[in-house]
CSV table of N, CA and C in Angstrom, one decimal:
chain,number,residue,atom,x,y,z
O,29,MET,N,106.5,124.8,75.1
O,29,MET,CA,106.7,123.6,76.1
O,29,MET,C,107.6,124.2,76.9
O,30,ILE,N,107.7,123.7,78.2
O,30,ILE,CA,108.6,124.0,78.9
O,30,ILE,C,109.4,122.7,78.9
O,31,LEU,N,110.8,122.2,78.7
O,31,LEU,CA,111.5,121.0,78.6
O,31,LEU,C,112.7,121.4,79.9
O,32,LEU,N,112.8,120.0,80.6
O,32,LEU,CA,114.1,120.3,80.7
O,32,LEU,C,115.4,119.8,80.4
O,33,PRO,N,116.3,119.4,80.6
O,33,PRO,CA,117.7,118.9,80.0
O,33,PRO,C,117.4,117.3,80.1
O,34,ALA,N,118.2,117.0,78.8
O,34,ALA,CA,117.9,116.1,78.5
O,34,ALA,C,118.5,115.0,79.7
O,35,THR,N,117.6,113.5,80.1
O,35,THR,CA,118.8,112.8,80.8
O,35,THR,C,119.8,112.1,80.3
O,36,GLU,N,120.3,110.9,81.0
O,36,GLU,CA,121.2,110.1,80.8
O,36,GLU,C,120.9,109.6,79.9
O,37,GLU,N,119.4,109.3,79.4
O,37,GLU,CA,119.3,108.2,78.1
O,37,GLU,C,118.8,109.3,77.2
O,38,ASN,N,119.4,111.0,77.2
O,38,ASN,CA,119.3,111.7,76.1
O,38,ASN,C,117.7,112.0,75.6
O,39,THR,N,116.6,111.7,77.0
O,39,THR,CA,115.5,112.1,76.8
O,39,THR,C,115.0,113.5,77.4
O,40,PRO,N,114.4,114.4,76.7
O,40,PRO,CA,114.3,115.6,77.4
O,40,PRO,C,113.0,115.2,78.2
O,41,LEU,N,112.3,116.0,79.3
O,41,LEU,CA,111.3,115.8,80.0
O,41,LEU,C,110.8,117.1,79.8
O,42,HIS,N,109.3,116.6,78.9
O,42,HIS,CA,108.5,117.4,78.8
O,42,HIS,C,107.7,118.0,80.1
O,43,LEU,N,107.2,119.0,80.2
O,43,LEU,CA,106.0,119.4,81.2
O,43,LEU,C,105.0,120.0,80.2
O,44,ALA,N,104.3,119.1,81.2
O,44,ALA,CA,102.7,119.8,80.8
O,44,ALA,C,102.2,119.6,79.1
O,45,GLY,N,103.2,119.0,78.4
O,45,GLY,CA,103.5,118.5,77.2
O,45,GLY,C,102.4,117.9,76.7
O,46,SER,N,101.3,117.1,77.3
O,46,SER,CA,100.4,115.9,77.0
O,46,SER,C,99.0,116.8,77.5
O,47,GLY,N,98.1,117.3,77.0
O,47,GLY,CA,96.5,117.2,77.3
O,47,GLY,C,96.7,118.7,78.4
O,48,GLY,N,97.7,119.8,78.4
O,48,GLY,CA,97.8,120.8,78.3
O,48,GLY,C,97.4,120.9,80.0
O,49,ARG,N,98.2,119.6,80.8
O,49,ARG,CA,98.0,119.6,82.1
O,49,ARG,C,98.7,120.3,83.1
O,50,ALA,N,98.5,120.7,84.1
O,50,ALA,CA,99.1,121.7,85.3
O,50,ALA,C,100.5,120.6,85.9
O,51,VAL,N,101.6,120.9,86.2
O,51,VAL,CA,102.6,119.9,87.1
O,51,VAL,C,103.2,120.6,88.1
O,52,LEU,N,103.0,120.2,89.1
O,52,LEU,CA,104.0,120.1,90.4
O,52,LEU,C,104.8,119.6,90.3
O,53,LEU,N,105.8,120.9,90.1
O,53,LEU,CA,107.4,119.7,90.5
O,53,LEU,C,107.9,120.1,91.8
O,54,PHE,N,108.1,118.4,92.3
O,54,PHE,CA,109.2,118.7,93.7
O,54,PHE,C,110.4,118.6,93.5
O,55,VAL,N,111.0,119.6,94.4
O,55,VAL,CA,112.4,119.7,94.1
O,55,VAL,C,113.0,118.6,95.6
O,56,LEU,N,113.7,117.9,95.4
O,56,LEU,CA,114.0,117.2,96.6
O,56,LEU,C,115.2,117.4,96.8
O,57,GLY,N,115.8,116.6,98.0
O,57,GLY,CA,117.3,115.6,98.0
O,57,GLY,C,116.6,114.3,98.3
O,58,ILE,N,117.9,113.2,98.2
O,58,ILE,CA,117.7,111.9,98.6
O,58,ILE,C,117.3,111.6,100.5
O,59,ASP,N,118.2,112.4,100.8
O,59,ASP,CA,119.0,111.9,102.0
O,59,ASP,C,117.6,113.2,103.0
O,60,CYS,N,117.3,113.8,102.9
O,60,CYS,CA,116.2,115.1,102.7
O,60,CYS,C,115.3,114.6,103.9
O,61,GLY,N,115.2,114.5,105.3
O,61,GLY,CA,113.7,113.7,105.8
O,61,GLY,C,112.5,114.2,105.7
O,62,SER,N,112.6,115.8,105.2
O,62,SER,CA,111.1,116.6,105.7
O,62,SER,C,110.7,115.9,103.5
O,63,CYS,N,112.2,115.8,102.8
O,63,CYS,CA,111.2,115.6,101.4
O,63,CYS,C,110.8,113.8,101.4
O,64,LYS,N,111.4,113.2,102.2
O,64,LYS,CA,110.8,111.4,102.2
O,64,LYS,C,109.2,112.0,102.9
O,65,GLN,N,108.8,112.8,103.6
O,65,GLN,CA,107.5,112.7,104.2
O,65,GLN,C,107.0,113.0,103.4
O,66,LEU,N,107.4,114.7,102.8
O,66,LEU,CA,106.5,115.0,101.2
O,66,LEU,C,106.4,114.3,100.2
O,67,ALA,N,107.2,113.4,100.1
O,67,ALA,CA,106.9,112.5,98.7
O,67,ALA,C,105.7,111.6,98.7
O,68,ARG,N,105.9,110.9,100.0
O,68,ARG,CA,104.4,110.2,100.6
O,68,ARG,C,103.5,110.5,100.9
O,69,SER,N,103.3,112.0,101.2
O,69,SER,CA,102.3,113.1,101.0
O,69,SER,C,101.4,113.3,99.5
O,70,LEU,N,102.5,113.6,98.7
O,70,LEU,CA,102.4,113.9,97.3
O,70,LEU,C,101.8,112.5,96.9
O,71,SER,N,102.5,111.4,96.5
O,71,SER,CA,101.9,109.9,96.2
O,71,SER,C,101.0,109.9,96.3
O,72,GLU,N,100.1,109.8,97.5
O,72,GLU,CA,98.7,109.9,98.0
O,72,GLU,C,98.0,110.7,97.2
O,73,LEU,N,98.6,112.1,97.0
O,73,LEU,CA,97.5,113.4,96.7
O,73,LEU,C,97.5,112.8,94.7
O,74,ARG,N,98.5,112.8,94.3
O,74,ARG,CA,98.7,112.1,93.3
O,74,ARG,C,97.2,111.5,92.1
O,75,TYR,N,96.7,110.3,93.1
O,75,TYR,CA,96.0,109.4,93.1
O,75,TYR,C,94.8,110.3,92.9
O,76,GLU,N,94.6,111.4,93.6
O,76,GLU,CA,93.5,112.0,93.9
O,76,GLU,C,93.4,113.3,92.5
O,77,TYR,N,94.5,113.7,92.1
O,77,TYR,CA,94.5,114.9,91.7
O,77,TYR,C,95.0,114.6,90.0
O,78,SER,N,95.3,113.3,89.7
O,78,SER,CA,95.2,113.5,88.2
O,78,SER,C,94.1,112.3,87.5
O,79,PRO,N,93.5,112.4,86.4
O,79,PRO,CA,94.9,113.5,85.0
O,79,PRO,C,95.3,115.0,85.3
O,80,GLU,N,94.2,115.7,85.6
O,80,GLU,CA,94.6,117.0,85.3
O,80,GLU,C,96.0,117.7,85.8
O,81,ILE,N,96.5,116.9,87.2
O,81,ILE,CA,97.7,117.5,87.0
O,81,ILE,C,99.2,116.1,87.3
O,82,GLU,N,100.0,116.8,86.6
O,82,GLU,CA,100.9,116.1,86.6
O,82,GLU,C,102.1,116.0,88.0
O,83,PHE,N,102.5,115.8,88.1
O,83,PHE,CA,103.5,115.2,89.8
O,83,PHE,C,104.8,115.0,89.1
O,84,VAL,N,106.4,115.3,89.3
O,84,VAL,CA,107.4,114.8,89.1
O,84,VAL,C,108.2,115.7,89.9
O,85,GLY,N,108.5,114.5,90.5
O,85,GLY,CA,110.3,115.0,91.0
O,85,GLY,C,111.4,115.0,90.8
O,86,ILE,N,112.0,116.1,91.1
O,86,ILE,CA,113.4,116.5,90.7
O,86,ILE,C,114.8,116.4,91.7
O,87,CYS,N,115.6,115.8,91.5
O,87,CYS,CA,116.4,115.9,92.7
O,87,CYS,C,117.5,117.0,91.8
O,88,ILE,N,118.2,117.8,92.8
O,88,ILE,CA,119.1,119.1,92.6
O,88,ILE,C,119.8,118.5,93.1
O,89,GLN,N,120.5,117.7,94.3
O,89,GLN,CA,121.5,117.3,94.8
O,89,GLN,C,123.0,116.6,93.4
O,90,ASN,N,123.9,116.7,93.9
O,90,ASN,CA,125.1,116.5,92.9
O,90,ASN,C,125.1,114.8,93.0
O,91,ALA,N,125.1,114.0,92.4
O,91,ALA,CA,125.5,112.6,92.0
O,91,ALA,C,123.9,111.6,92.8
O,92,CYS,N,123.1,112.4,92.5
O,92,CYS,CA,122.0,111.8,93.2
O,92,CYS,C,121.2,110.7,92.2
O,93,GLU,N,122.0,110.5,91.1
O,93,GLU,CA,120.9,109.6,90.2
O,93,GLU,C,121.0,108.0,90.7
O,94,GLU,N,121.6,107.7,91.6
O,94,GLU,CA,122.3,106.2,91.8
O,94,GLU,C,121.1,106.1,93.6
O,95,GLY,N,120.9,107.5,94.1
O,95,GLY,CA,119.5,107.2,95.0
O,95,GLY,C,118.4,107.1,94.5
O,96,LEU,N,118.1,107.3,93.6
O,96,LEU,CA,116.6,107.9,93.5
O,96,LEU,C,115.9,106.6,93.3
O,97,ALA,N,116.4,105.5,93.1
O,97,ALA,CA,115.2,104.2,93.0
O,97,ALA,C,115.3,104.0,94.5
O,98,GLU,N,116.7,104.1,95.1
O,98,GLU,CA,116.0,103.6,96.9
O,98,GLU,C,115.5,104.6,97.4
O,99,PHE,N,115.3,105.9,97.0
O,99,PHE,CA,114.2,107.0,97.2
O,99,PHE,C,112.8,106.9,97.0
O,100,ALA,N,112.7,106.3,96.0
O,100,ALA,CA,111.3,106.1,95.7
O,100,ALA,C,110.5,104.7,96.6
O,101,ASP,N,111.6,103.9,96.1
O,101,ASP,CA,111.3,101.9,97.0
O,101,ASP,C,110.6,103.2,98.8
O,102,GLU,N,111.3,103.7,99.2
O,102,GLU,CA,111.1,103.8,100.7
O,102,GLU,C,110.0,104.7,101.1
O,103,THR,N,109.8,106.0,100.0
O,103,THR,CA,109.0,106.9,100.0
O,103,THR,C,107.2,105.9,99.6
O,104,HIS,N,108.0,105.1,98.7
O,104,HIS,CA,106.6,104.4,98.2
O,104,HIS,C,105.9,105.8,96.8
O,105,THR,N,107.0,106.4,96.8
O,105,THR,CA,106.6,107.5,95.4
O,105,THR,C,105.8,106.9,94.0
O,106,SER,N,105.0,107.1,93.8
O,106,SER,CA,103.9,106.9,92.6
O,106,SER,C,104.4,108.0,91.6
O,107,PHE,N,104.9,108.8,91.3
O,107,PHE,CA,105.7,109.6,89.8
O,107,PHE,C,107.0,109.7,89.6
O,108,PRO,N,107.4,109.9,88.6
O,108,PRO,CA,108.5,109.7,88.4
O,108,PRO,C,109.8,110.7,88.6
O,109,LEU,N,110.8,109.9,89.0
O,109,LEU,CA,111.8,110.9,89.8
O,109,LEU,C,113.0,111.3,88.8
O,110,ARG,N,113.7,112.5,88.5
O,110,ARG,CA,115.0,113.1,87.7
O,110,ARG,C,115.7,113.6,88.6
O,111,HIS,N,116.5,113.7,87.9
O,111,HIS,CA,118.0,114.3,88.5
O,111,HIS,C,118.2,115.5,87.5
O,112,CYS,N,118.2,116.4,87.9
O,112,CYS,CA,118.7,118.1,87.3
O,112,CYS,C,119.2,118.7,87.7
O,113,THR,N,120.2,119.6,87.8
O,113,THR,CA,121.4,120.6,88.5
O,113,THR,C,120.4,121.7,88.6
O,114,ASN,N,120.6,122.5,89.6
O,114,ASN,CA,119.4,123.5,90.1
O,114,ASN,C,119.8,125.0,88.7
O,115,ARG,N,120.8,124.9,88.1
O,115,ARG,CA,121.1,126.3,87.4
O,115,ARG,C,119.8,125.4,85.8
O,116,ASP,N,120.1,124.4,85.8
O,116,ASP,CA,119.4,123.7,84.5
O,116,ASP,C,118.0,124.1,85.0
O,117,LEU,N,117.7,123.8,86.2
O,117,LEU,CA,116.1,123.7,86.3
O,117,LEU,C,115.8,125.2,86.3
O,118,CYS,N,116.4,126.3,86.8
O,118,CYS,CA,116.4,127.7,87.1
O,118,CYS,C,116.2,127.9,85.3
O,119,ASN,N,116.8,127.4,84.7
O,119,ASN,CA,116.3,128.2,83.0
O,119,ASN,C,115.9,127.4,82.7
O,120,ALA,N,115.6,126.1,82.8
O,120,ALA,CA,114.2,126.1,82.4
O,120,ALA,C,112.8,126.6,82.1
O,121,LEU,N,112.8,127.0,83.7
O,121,LEU,CA,111.7,127.2,84.0
O,121,LEU,C,111.6,129.3,83.7
O,122,SER,N,112.8,129.3,83.3
O,122,SER,CA,112.9,131.1,83.5
O,122,SER,C,112.9,131.7,84.9
O,123,ILE,N,113.1,130.8,85.7
O,123,ILE,CA,113.4,131.6,86.9
O,123,ILE,C,114.6,132.2,87.3
O,124,PRO,N,114.4,133.3,88.0
O,124,PRO,CA,116.1,134.1,87.8
O,124,PRO,C,117.2,133.5,88.3
O,125,ARG,N,118.2,133.6,87.5
O,125,ARG,CA,119.4,132.8,88.0
O,125,ARG,C,120.4,132.7,89.2
O,126,SER,N,119.9,133.5,90.2
O,126,SER,CA,120.2,133.7,91.3
O,126,SER,C,119.4,133.2,92.3
O,127,THR,N,118.5,132.5,91.5
O,127,THR,CA,117.3,132.3,93.0
O,127,THR,C,118.1,130.7,92.8
O,128,TRP,N,118.4,130.1,94.2
O,128,TRP,CA,118.6,128.8,94.5
O,128,TRP,C,118.1,128.4,95.2
O,129,LEU,N,117.4,126.9,95.0
O,129,LEU,CA,116.2,126.2,95.2
O,129,LEU,C,116.8,125.1,96.2
O,130,TYR,N,115.9,125.2,96.9
O,130,TYR,CA,116.1,124.8,99.1
O,130,TYR,C,115.6,123.3,98.3
O,131,PHE,N,115.8,122.1,98.9
O,131,PHE,CA,114.9,121.0,99.3
O,131,PHE,C,114.2,121.0,100.7
O,132,PRO,N,112.7,120.7,100.6
O,132,PRO,CA,111.9,120.6,99.6
O,132,PRO,C,111.5,121.9,98.6
O,133,THR,N,111.3,122.0,97.5
O,133,THR,CA,110.8,123.6,97.0
O,133,THR,C,109.7,122.8,96.2
O,134,LEU,N,108.6,123.1,96.3
O,134,LEU,CA,107.5,122.7,95.3
O,134,LEU,C,107.2,123.8,94.7
O,135,ILE,N,107.6,124.1,92.8
O,135,ILE,CA,107.1,124.7,91.6
O,135,ILE,C,105.8,123.9,91.1
O,136,ALA,N,104.9,125.1,91.1
O,136,ALA,CA,103.9,125.2,90.5
O,136,ALA,C,103.9,125.7,89.4
O,137,ILE,N,103.1,124.9,88.1
O,137,ILE,CA,102.7,125.1,86.8
O,137,ILE,C,101.5,125.0,86.4
O,138,ASP,N,101.0,125.9,86.0
O,138,ASP,CA,99.2,126.2,85.7
O,138,ASP,C,99.5,125.0,84.5
O,139,SER,N,98.5,124.5,84.0
O,139,SER,CA,97.8,124.1,82.7
O,139,SER,C,98.5,124.8,81.2
O,140,GLN,N,98.3,126.5,81.8
O,140,GLN,CA,98.5,127.2,80.5
O,140,GLN,C,100.0,127.9,80.1
O,141,GLN,N,101.1,126.6,80.9
O,141,GLN,CA,102.3,126.6,81.2
O,141,GLN,C,102.9,127.9,82.1
O,142,GLN,N,102.3,128.5,82.7
O,142,GLN,CA,102.6,130.1,83.4
O,142,GLN,C,103.0,129.8,84.8
O,143,LEU,N,104.2,130.2,85.2
O,143,LEU,CA,105.0,129.3,86.4
O,143,LEU,C,104.0,130.8,87.6
O,144,ARG,N,103.3,129.6,88.1
O,144,ARG,CA,102.3,130.1,89.3
O,144,ARG,C,103.3,130.4,90.6
O,145,GLY,N,103.5,129.4,90.8
O,145,GLY,CA,104.5,130.0,92.6
O,145,GLY,C,105.8,128.6,92.3
O,146,VAL,N,106.8,129.2,93.2
O,146,VAL,CA,108.1,128.7,93.6
O,146,VAL,C,107.8,128.7,95.8
O,147,PHE,N,107.8,127.5,96.2
O,147,PHE,CA,107.7,127.3,97.5
O,147,PHE,C,108.4,126.6,98.0
O,148,THR,N,109.3,127.3,98.6
O,148,THR,CA,110.7,126.8,99.3
O,148,THR,C,110.4,126.1,100.9
O,149,GLY,N,111.2,125.4,100.9
O,149,GLY,CA,111.2,125.1,102.5
O,149,GLY,C,110.9,125.6,103.5
O,150,GLN,N,111.0,126.6,103.7
O,150,GLN,CA,110.6,127.8,104.8
O,150,GLN,C,108.9,128.6,104.9
O,151,HIS,N,108.6,128.1,103.3
O,151,HIS,CA,107.4,128.6,103.2
O,151,HIS,C,106.6,127.9,103.9
O,152,GLN,N,104.9,129.4,104.1
O,152,GLN,CA,104.0,128.7,104.9
O,152,GLN,C,103.1,127.5,104.9
O,153,LEU,N,103.5,127.4,103.3
O,153,LEU,CA,102.4,126.6,102.9
O,153,LEU,C,103.0,124.7,103.3
O,154,PHE,N,104.3,124.8,103.8
O,154,PHE,CA,105.2,123.6,104.8
O,154,PHE,C,104.3,123.0,106.2
O,155,ASN,N,104.0,124.7,106.9
O,155,ASN,CA,103.4,124.5,108.0
O,155,ASN,C,102.5,123.4,107.8
O,156,ASP,N,101.3,123.1,107.4
O,156,ASP,CA,100.5,122.6,107.5
O,156,ASP,C,99.9,122.2,105.8
O,157,THR,N,100.7,121.0,105.5
O,157,THR,CA,101.0,120.3,104.2
O,157,THR,C,100.0,119.7,103.7
O,158,ALA,N,99.0,119.2,104.5
O,158,ALA,CA,97.3,118.6,104.8
O,158,ALA,C,96.3,119.8,103.9
O,159,ILE,N,96.4,120.2,104.5
O,159,ILE,CA,95.7,121.4,104.1
O,159,ILE,C,95.9,122.7,103.0
O,160,ASN,N,97.4,123.0,102.8
O,160,ASN,CA,97.9,124.3,102.1
O,160,ASN,C,98.1,123.0,100.8
O,161,LEU,N,98.6,121.8,101.1
O,161,LEU,CA,98.6,121.4,99.2
O,161,LEU,C,97.4,120.9,98.7
O,162,ARG,N,96.3,120.8,99.5
O,162,ARG,CA,95.0,120.7,98.9
O,162,ARG,C,94.9,121.9,97.8
O,163,MET,N,95.0,122.9,99.1
O,163,MET,CA,94.0,124.3,98.2
O,163,MET,C,95.2,124.6,96.8
O,164,LEU,N,96.7,124.2,96.9
O,164,LEU,CA,97.3,124.2,96.0
O,164,LEU,C,96.8,123.6,94.6
O,165,LEU,N,96.4,122.7,95.3
O,165,LEU,CA,96.2,121.4,94.0
O,165,LEU,C,95.0,121.9,93.4
O,166,ASP,N,94.1,122.1,94.6
O,166,ASP,CA,92.9,122.7,93.8
O,166,ASP,C,92.8,124.2,92.6
O,167,GLU,N,94.1,124.9,93.8
O,167,GLU,CA,94.0,126.5,92.4
O,167,GLU,C,94.6,125.7,91.0
O,168,LEU,N,95.8,124.4,90.9
O,168,LEU,CA,96.0,124.6,89.5
O,168,LEU,C,94.9,123.6,89.0
O,169,SER,N,93.9,122.3,89.5
O,169,SER,CA,93.5,121.7,88.8
O,169,SER,C,92.3,122.7,87.8
O,170,PRO,N,92.2,122.5,86.4
O,170,PRO,CA,91.6,122.8,85.8
O,170,PRO,C,89.9,122.5,86.1
O,171,VAL,N,89.4,121.5,86.8
O,171,VAL,CA,88.1,121.2,87.0
O,171,VAL,C,88.3,120.9,88.4
O,172,VAL,N,87.6,121.1,89.1
O,172,VAL,CA,87.2,120.9,90.7
O,172,VAL,C,86.1,119.4,90.9
O,173,ARG,N,86.3,118.7,91.3
O,173,ARG,CA,85.4,117.4,91.6
O,173,ARG,C,85.9,117.1,93.3
O,174,SER,N,84.7,116.1,93.7
O,174,SER,CA,85.0,116.0,94.8
O,174,SER,C,85.8,114.7,94.6
O,175,VAL,N,86.6,114.8,95.9
O,175,VAL,CA,87.4,113.5,95.9
O,175,VAL,C,87.1,112.6,95.7
O,176,SER,N,85.9,111.5,95.8
O,176,SER,CA,85.4,110.3,95.3
O,176,SER,C,85.2,110.4,93.8
O,177,GLU,N,84.8,111.3,93.2
O,177,GLU,CA,85.0,111.0,91.7
O,177,GLU,C,86.5,111.3,91.4
O,178,ARG,N,87.5,111.9,91.8
O,178,ARG,CA,88.8,112.0,91.6
O,178,ARG,C,89.5,110.1,91.9
O,179,VAL,N,89.4,110.0,92.8
O,179,VAL,CA,89.7,108.2,92.8
O,179,VAL,C,88.9,107.5,92.0
O,180,GLU,N,87.6,107.5,91.9
O,180,GLU,CA,86.8,106.7,90.9
O,180,GLU,C,87.1,106.8,89.3
O,181,ALA,N,88.0,108.0,89.3
O,181,ALA,CA,88.9,108.4,87.7
O,181,ALA,C,90.1,107.4,87.3
O,182,THR,N,90.5,107.4,88.9
O,182,THR,CA,92.2,106.5,88.7
O,182,THR,C,91.8,105.1,88.6
O,183,LEU,N,90.2,104.7,88.9
O,183,LEU,CA,90.5,103.0,89.3
O,183,LEU,C,90.0,102.4,87.8
């Protein structure tokens, strides 16, 4: 099981721990305009791909904990947001220590808890997020369903 370091409440964040779901980690900065736009898109997609894929936002900026609630309100984020340092996040996911995660970054973890991809800000995935995010999420989703079935499942 993949665990991120404990939060201030001393509770670790379990990834893909319930039911073998895939996870999309969204590494963000609270003052990043691209991150705000992406948070809105991911929040909408979350309803379509839930419960097969769990969405989690991780802020890696220093002292961003205080701004996470405001970020969530401003972007209407519908998934949990946490703070974690870049080094701790890389260690938890077995990403080489020399890797520096910029924001936005998307980290895809499949339902078998295998790291499937790390996509940083300048990756082609971000060129057309409307299409490319769906392709990534369809790849991660163990059950391919129509959009209407996904929406009905969340109601």
